[in-house]
PDB file of C-alpha atoms and ligand atoms in Angstrom:
ATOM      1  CA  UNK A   6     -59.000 101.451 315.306  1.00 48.00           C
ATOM      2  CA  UNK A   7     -60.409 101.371 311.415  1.00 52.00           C
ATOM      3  CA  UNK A   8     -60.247 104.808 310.534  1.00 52.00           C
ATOM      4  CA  UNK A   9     -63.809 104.477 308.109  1.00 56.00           C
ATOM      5  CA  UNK A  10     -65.748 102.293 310.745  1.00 63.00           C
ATOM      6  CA  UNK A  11     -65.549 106.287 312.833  1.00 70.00           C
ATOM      7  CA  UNK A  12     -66.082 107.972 309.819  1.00 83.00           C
ATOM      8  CA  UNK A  13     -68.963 110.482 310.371  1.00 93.00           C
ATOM      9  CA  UNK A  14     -71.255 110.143 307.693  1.00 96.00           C
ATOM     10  CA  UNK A  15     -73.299 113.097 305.973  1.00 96.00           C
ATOM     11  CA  UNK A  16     -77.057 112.879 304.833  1.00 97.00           C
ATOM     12  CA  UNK A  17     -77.819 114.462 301.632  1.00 98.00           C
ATOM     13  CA  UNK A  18     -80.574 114.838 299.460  1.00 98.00           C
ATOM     14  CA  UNK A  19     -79.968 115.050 295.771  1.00 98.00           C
ATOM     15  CA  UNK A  20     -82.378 115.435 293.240  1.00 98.00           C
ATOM     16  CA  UNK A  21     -80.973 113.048 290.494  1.00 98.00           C
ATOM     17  CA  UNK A  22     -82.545 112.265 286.852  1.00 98.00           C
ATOM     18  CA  UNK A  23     -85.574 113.486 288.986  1.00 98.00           C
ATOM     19  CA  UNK A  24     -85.824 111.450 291.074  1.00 98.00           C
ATOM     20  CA  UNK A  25     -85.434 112.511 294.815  1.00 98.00           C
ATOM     21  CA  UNK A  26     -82.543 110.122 296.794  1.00 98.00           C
ATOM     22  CA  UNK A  27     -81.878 110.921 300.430  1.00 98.00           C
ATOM     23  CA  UNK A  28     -78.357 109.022 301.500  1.00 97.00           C
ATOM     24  CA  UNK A  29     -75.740 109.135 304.012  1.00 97.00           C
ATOM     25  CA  UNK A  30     -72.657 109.361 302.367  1.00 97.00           C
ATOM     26  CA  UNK A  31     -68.894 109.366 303.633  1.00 96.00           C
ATOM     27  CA  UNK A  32     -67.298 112.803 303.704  1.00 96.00           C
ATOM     28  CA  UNK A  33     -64.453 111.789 301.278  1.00 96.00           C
ATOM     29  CA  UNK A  34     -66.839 109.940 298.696  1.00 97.00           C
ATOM     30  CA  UNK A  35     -66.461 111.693 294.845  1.00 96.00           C
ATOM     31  CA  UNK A  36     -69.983 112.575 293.055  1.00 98.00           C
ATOM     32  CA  UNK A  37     -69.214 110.108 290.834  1.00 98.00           C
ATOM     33  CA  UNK A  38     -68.713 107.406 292.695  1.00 97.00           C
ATOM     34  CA  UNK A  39     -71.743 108.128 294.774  1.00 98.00           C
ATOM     35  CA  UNK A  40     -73.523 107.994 291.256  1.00 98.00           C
ATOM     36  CA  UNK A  41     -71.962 104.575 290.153  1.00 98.00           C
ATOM     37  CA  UNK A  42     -71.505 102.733 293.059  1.00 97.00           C
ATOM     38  CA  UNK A  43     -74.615 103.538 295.688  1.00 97.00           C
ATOM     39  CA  UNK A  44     -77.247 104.687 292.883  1.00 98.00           C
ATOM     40  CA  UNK A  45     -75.848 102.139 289.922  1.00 98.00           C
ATOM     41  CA  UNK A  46     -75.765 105.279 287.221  1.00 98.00           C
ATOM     42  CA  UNK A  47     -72.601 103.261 285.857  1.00 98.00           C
ATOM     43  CA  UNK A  48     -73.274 105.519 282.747  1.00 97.00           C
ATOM     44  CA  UNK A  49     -70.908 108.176 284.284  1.00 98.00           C
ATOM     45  CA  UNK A  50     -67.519 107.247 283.436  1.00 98.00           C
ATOM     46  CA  UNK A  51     -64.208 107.740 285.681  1.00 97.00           C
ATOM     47  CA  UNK A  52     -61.256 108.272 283.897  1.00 96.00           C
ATOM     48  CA  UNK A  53     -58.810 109.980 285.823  1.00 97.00           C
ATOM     49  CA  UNK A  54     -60.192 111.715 288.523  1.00 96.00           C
ATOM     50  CA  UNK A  55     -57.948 114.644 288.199  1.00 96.00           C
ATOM     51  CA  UNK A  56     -60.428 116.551 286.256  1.00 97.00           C
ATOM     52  CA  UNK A  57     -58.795 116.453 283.147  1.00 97.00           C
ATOM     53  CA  UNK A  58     -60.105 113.955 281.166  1.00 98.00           C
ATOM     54  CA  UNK A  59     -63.774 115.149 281.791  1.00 98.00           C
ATOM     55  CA  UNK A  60     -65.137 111.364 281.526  1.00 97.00           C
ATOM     56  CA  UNK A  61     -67.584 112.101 284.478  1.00 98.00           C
ATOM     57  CA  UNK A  62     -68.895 115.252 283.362  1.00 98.00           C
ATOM     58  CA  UNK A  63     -72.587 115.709 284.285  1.00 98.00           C
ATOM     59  CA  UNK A  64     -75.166 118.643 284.602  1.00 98.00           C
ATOM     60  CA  UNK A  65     -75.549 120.230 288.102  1.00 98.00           C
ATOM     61  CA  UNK A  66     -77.994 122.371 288.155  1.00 98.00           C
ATOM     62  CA  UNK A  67     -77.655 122.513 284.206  1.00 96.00           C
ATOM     63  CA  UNK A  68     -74.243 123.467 284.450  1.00 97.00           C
ATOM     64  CA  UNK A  69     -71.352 121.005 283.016  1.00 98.00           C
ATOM     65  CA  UNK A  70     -69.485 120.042 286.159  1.00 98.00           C
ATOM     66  CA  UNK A  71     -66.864 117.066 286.644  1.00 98.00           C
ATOM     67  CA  UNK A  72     -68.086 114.386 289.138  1.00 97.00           C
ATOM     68  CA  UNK A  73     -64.562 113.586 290.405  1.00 97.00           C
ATOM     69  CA  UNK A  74     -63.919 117.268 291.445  1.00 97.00           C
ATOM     70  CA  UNK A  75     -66.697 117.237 293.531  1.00 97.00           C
ATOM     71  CA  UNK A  76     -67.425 115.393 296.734  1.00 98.00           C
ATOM     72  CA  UNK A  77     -71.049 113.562 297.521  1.00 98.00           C
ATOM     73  CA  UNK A  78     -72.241 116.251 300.463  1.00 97.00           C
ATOM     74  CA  UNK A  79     -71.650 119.328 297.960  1.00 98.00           C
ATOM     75  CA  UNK A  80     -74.662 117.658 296.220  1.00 98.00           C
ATOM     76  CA  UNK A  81     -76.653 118.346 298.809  1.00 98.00           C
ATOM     77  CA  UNK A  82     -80.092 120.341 297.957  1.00 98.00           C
ATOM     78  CA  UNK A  83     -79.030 120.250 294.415  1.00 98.00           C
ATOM     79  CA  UNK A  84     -80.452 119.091 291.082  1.00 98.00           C
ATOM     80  CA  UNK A  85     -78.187 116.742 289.290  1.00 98.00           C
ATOM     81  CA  UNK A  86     -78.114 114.857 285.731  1.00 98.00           C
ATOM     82  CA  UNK A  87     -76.736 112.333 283.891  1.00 98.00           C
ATOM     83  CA  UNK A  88     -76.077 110.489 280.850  1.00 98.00           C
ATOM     84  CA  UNK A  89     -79.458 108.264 281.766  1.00 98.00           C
ATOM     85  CA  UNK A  90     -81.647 110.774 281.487  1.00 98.00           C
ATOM     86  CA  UNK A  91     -81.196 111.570 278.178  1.00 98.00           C
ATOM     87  CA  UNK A  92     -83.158 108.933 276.185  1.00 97.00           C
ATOM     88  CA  UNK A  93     -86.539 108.769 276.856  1.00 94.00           C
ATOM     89  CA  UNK A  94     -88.364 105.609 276.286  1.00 93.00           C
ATOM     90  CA  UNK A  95     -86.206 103.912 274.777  1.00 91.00           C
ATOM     91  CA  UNK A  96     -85.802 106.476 271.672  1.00 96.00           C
ATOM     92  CA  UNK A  97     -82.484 108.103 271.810  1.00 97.00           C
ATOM     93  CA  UNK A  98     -82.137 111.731 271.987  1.00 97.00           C
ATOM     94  CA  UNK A  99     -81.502 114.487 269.330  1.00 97.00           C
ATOM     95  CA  UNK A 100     -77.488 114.336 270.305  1.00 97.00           C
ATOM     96  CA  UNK A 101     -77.322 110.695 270.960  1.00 98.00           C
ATOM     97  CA  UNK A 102     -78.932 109.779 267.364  1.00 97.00           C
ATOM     98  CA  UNK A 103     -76.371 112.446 266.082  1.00 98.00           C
ATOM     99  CA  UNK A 104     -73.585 110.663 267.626  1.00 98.00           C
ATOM    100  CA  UNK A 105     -74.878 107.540 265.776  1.00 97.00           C
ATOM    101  CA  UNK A 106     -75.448 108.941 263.073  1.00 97.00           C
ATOM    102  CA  UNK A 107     -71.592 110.663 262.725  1.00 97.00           C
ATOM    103  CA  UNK A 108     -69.355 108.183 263.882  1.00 96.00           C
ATOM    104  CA  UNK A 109     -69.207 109.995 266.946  1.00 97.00           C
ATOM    105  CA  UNK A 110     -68.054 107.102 268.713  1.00 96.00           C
ATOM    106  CA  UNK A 111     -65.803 104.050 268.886  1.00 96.00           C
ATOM    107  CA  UNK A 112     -64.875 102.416 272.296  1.00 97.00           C
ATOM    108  CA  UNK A 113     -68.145 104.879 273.766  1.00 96.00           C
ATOM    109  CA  UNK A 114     -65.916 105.452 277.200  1.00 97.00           C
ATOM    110  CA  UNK A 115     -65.494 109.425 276.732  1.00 98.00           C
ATOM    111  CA  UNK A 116     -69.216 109.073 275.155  1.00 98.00           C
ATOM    112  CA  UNK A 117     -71.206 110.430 278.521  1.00 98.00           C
ATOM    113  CA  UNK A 118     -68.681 113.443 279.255  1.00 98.00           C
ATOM    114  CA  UNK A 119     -69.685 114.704 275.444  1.00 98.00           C
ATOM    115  CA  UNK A 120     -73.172 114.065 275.829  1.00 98.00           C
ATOM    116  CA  UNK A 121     -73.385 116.212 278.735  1.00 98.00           C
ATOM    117  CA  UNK A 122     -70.896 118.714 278.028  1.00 98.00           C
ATOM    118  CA  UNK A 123     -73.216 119.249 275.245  1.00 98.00           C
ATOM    119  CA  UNK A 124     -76.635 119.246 276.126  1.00 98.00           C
ATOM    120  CA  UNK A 125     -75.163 122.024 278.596  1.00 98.00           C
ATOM    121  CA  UNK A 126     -73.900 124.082 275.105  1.00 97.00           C
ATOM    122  CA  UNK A 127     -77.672 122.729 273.638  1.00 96.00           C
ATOM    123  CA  UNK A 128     -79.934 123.969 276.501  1.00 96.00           C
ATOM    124  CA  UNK A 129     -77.885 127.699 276.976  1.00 95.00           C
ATOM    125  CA  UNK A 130     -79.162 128.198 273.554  1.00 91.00           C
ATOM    126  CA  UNK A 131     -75.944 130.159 272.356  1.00 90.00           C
ATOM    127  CA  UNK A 132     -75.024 129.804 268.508  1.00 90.00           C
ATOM    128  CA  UNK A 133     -71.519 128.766 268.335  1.00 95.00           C
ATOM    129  CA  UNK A 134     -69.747 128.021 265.111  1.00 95.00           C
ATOM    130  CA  UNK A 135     -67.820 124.603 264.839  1.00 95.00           C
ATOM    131  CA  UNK A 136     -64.575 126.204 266.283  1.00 96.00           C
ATOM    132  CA  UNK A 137     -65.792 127.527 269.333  1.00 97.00           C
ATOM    133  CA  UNK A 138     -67.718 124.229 269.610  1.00 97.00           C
ATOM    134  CA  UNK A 139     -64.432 122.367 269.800  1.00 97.00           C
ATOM    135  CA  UNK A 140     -63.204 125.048 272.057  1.00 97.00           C
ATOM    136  CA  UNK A 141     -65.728 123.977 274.281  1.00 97.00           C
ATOM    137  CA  UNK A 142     -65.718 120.329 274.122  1.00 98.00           C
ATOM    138  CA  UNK A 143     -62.224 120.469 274.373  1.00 97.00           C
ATOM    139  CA  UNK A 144     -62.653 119.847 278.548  1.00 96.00           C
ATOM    140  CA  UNK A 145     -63.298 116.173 276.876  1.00 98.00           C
ATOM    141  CA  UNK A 146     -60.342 113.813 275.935  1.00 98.00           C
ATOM    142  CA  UNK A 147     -61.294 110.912 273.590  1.00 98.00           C
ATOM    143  CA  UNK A 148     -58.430 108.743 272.644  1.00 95.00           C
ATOM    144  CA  UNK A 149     -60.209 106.737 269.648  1.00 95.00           C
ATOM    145  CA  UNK A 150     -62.207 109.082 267.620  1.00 94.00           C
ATOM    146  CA  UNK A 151     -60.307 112.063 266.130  1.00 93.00           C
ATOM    147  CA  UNK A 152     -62.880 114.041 267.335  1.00 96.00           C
ATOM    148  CA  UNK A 153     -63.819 115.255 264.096  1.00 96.00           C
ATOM    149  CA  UNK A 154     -67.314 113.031 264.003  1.00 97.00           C
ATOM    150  CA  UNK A 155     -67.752 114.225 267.873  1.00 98.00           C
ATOM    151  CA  UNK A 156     -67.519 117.457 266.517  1.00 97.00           C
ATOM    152  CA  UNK A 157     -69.973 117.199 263.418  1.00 97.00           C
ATOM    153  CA  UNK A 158     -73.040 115.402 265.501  1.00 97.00           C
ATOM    154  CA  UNK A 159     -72.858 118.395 268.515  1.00 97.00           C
ATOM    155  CA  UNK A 160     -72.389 120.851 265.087  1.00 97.00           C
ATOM    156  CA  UNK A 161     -75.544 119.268 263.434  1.00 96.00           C
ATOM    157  CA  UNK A 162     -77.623 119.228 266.897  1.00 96.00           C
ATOM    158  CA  UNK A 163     -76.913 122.780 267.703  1.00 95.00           C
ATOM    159  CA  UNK A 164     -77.331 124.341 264.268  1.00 93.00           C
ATOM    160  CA  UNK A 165     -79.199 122.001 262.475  1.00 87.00           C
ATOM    161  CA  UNK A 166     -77.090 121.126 259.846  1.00 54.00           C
ATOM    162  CA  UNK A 167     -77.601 118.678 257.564  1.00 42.00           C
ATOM    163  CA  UNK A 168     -73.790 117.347 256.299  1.00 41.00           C
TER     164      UNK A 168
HETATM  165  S1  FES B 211     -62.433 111.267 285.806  1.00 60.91           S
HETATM  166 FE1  FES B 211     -63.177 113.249 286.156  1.00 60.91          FE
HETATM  167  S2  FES B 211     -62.114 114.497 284.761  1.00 60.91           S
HETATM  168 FE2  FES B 211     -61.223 112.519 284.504  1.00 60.91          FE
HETATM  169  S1  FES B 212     -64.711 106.763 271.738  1.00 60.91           S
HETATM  170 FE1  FES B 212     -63.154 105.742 272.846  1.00 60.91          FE
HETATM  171  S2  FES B 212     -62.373 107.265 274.177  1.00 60.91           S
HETATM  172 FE2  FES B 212     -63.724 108.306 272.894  1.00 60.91          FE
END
């Protein structure tokens, strides 16, 4: 007998990008491929799904979590954000622009892990100098960019500097 076709599913509500979703998901199904594949937010990226990479990094509850660690029912009841909430009608956001603006990006595929990874850093509201900013992107991997223009647009963003 097909194993999935017995599958239980689970209902869960998830608050996502604000807006409310109630779904029945399978047991086994990763966050982020509940995210891509049954609400289309193809924004988060999968990369290796070991959690080391950090590709599918999004906010839970405001806190930087990796969507391939966790599974679609342990979103139940919470709050949950991505990459496509960041701009807002059509204008690109503070860290986005900064990205831009640095070369903070080539190929773009690590791009949403850093995003979020830093609006968490942006929205604690703790001063960190450019070392312990790379300390904490370091959860990240980007294979194009050196990092070093990563770094300077989440630097600029969280202290304002102009370089
Ligand atoms: S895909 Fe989640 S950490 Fe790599
Ligand atoms: S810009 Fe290509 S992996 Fe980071």
């Amino acid at each position: 007998m097909d194993e999935l076709a017995t599958e239980e599913l689970v209902e869960i509500t998830v608050t996502v990008n604000g807006t409310v979703h109630r779904e029945r998901v399978s047991p086994r199904m990763h966050a982020a491929d509940f995210l891509r594949q049954r609400l289309g937010l193809t924004g988060t990226h999968i990369g290796c799904e070991q959690g080391v990479c950090g590709m599918c990094t999004v906010l839970l509850d405001g806190e930087a979590v990796k969507g391939c660690l966790l599974l679609a029912p342990q979103l139940d009841g919470r709050e949950l954000r991505t990459v496509e909430s960041l701009a807002q009608g059509g204008e690109l956001a503070p860290l986005q622009q900064a990205f831009k603006d640095c070369g903070g990006l080539q190929c773009g595929f690590c791009t949403p892990g850093f995003l979020m990874t830093a609006t968490a850093l942006r929205e604690s509201g703790r001063r960190l100098d450019r070392e312990q900013i790379r300390e904490e992107l370091s959860g990240v991997l980007c294979r194009c960019t050196g990092y070093d223009g990563i770094l300077t647009a989440v630097d600029r963003v969280l202290n304002g500097e102009q370089r």
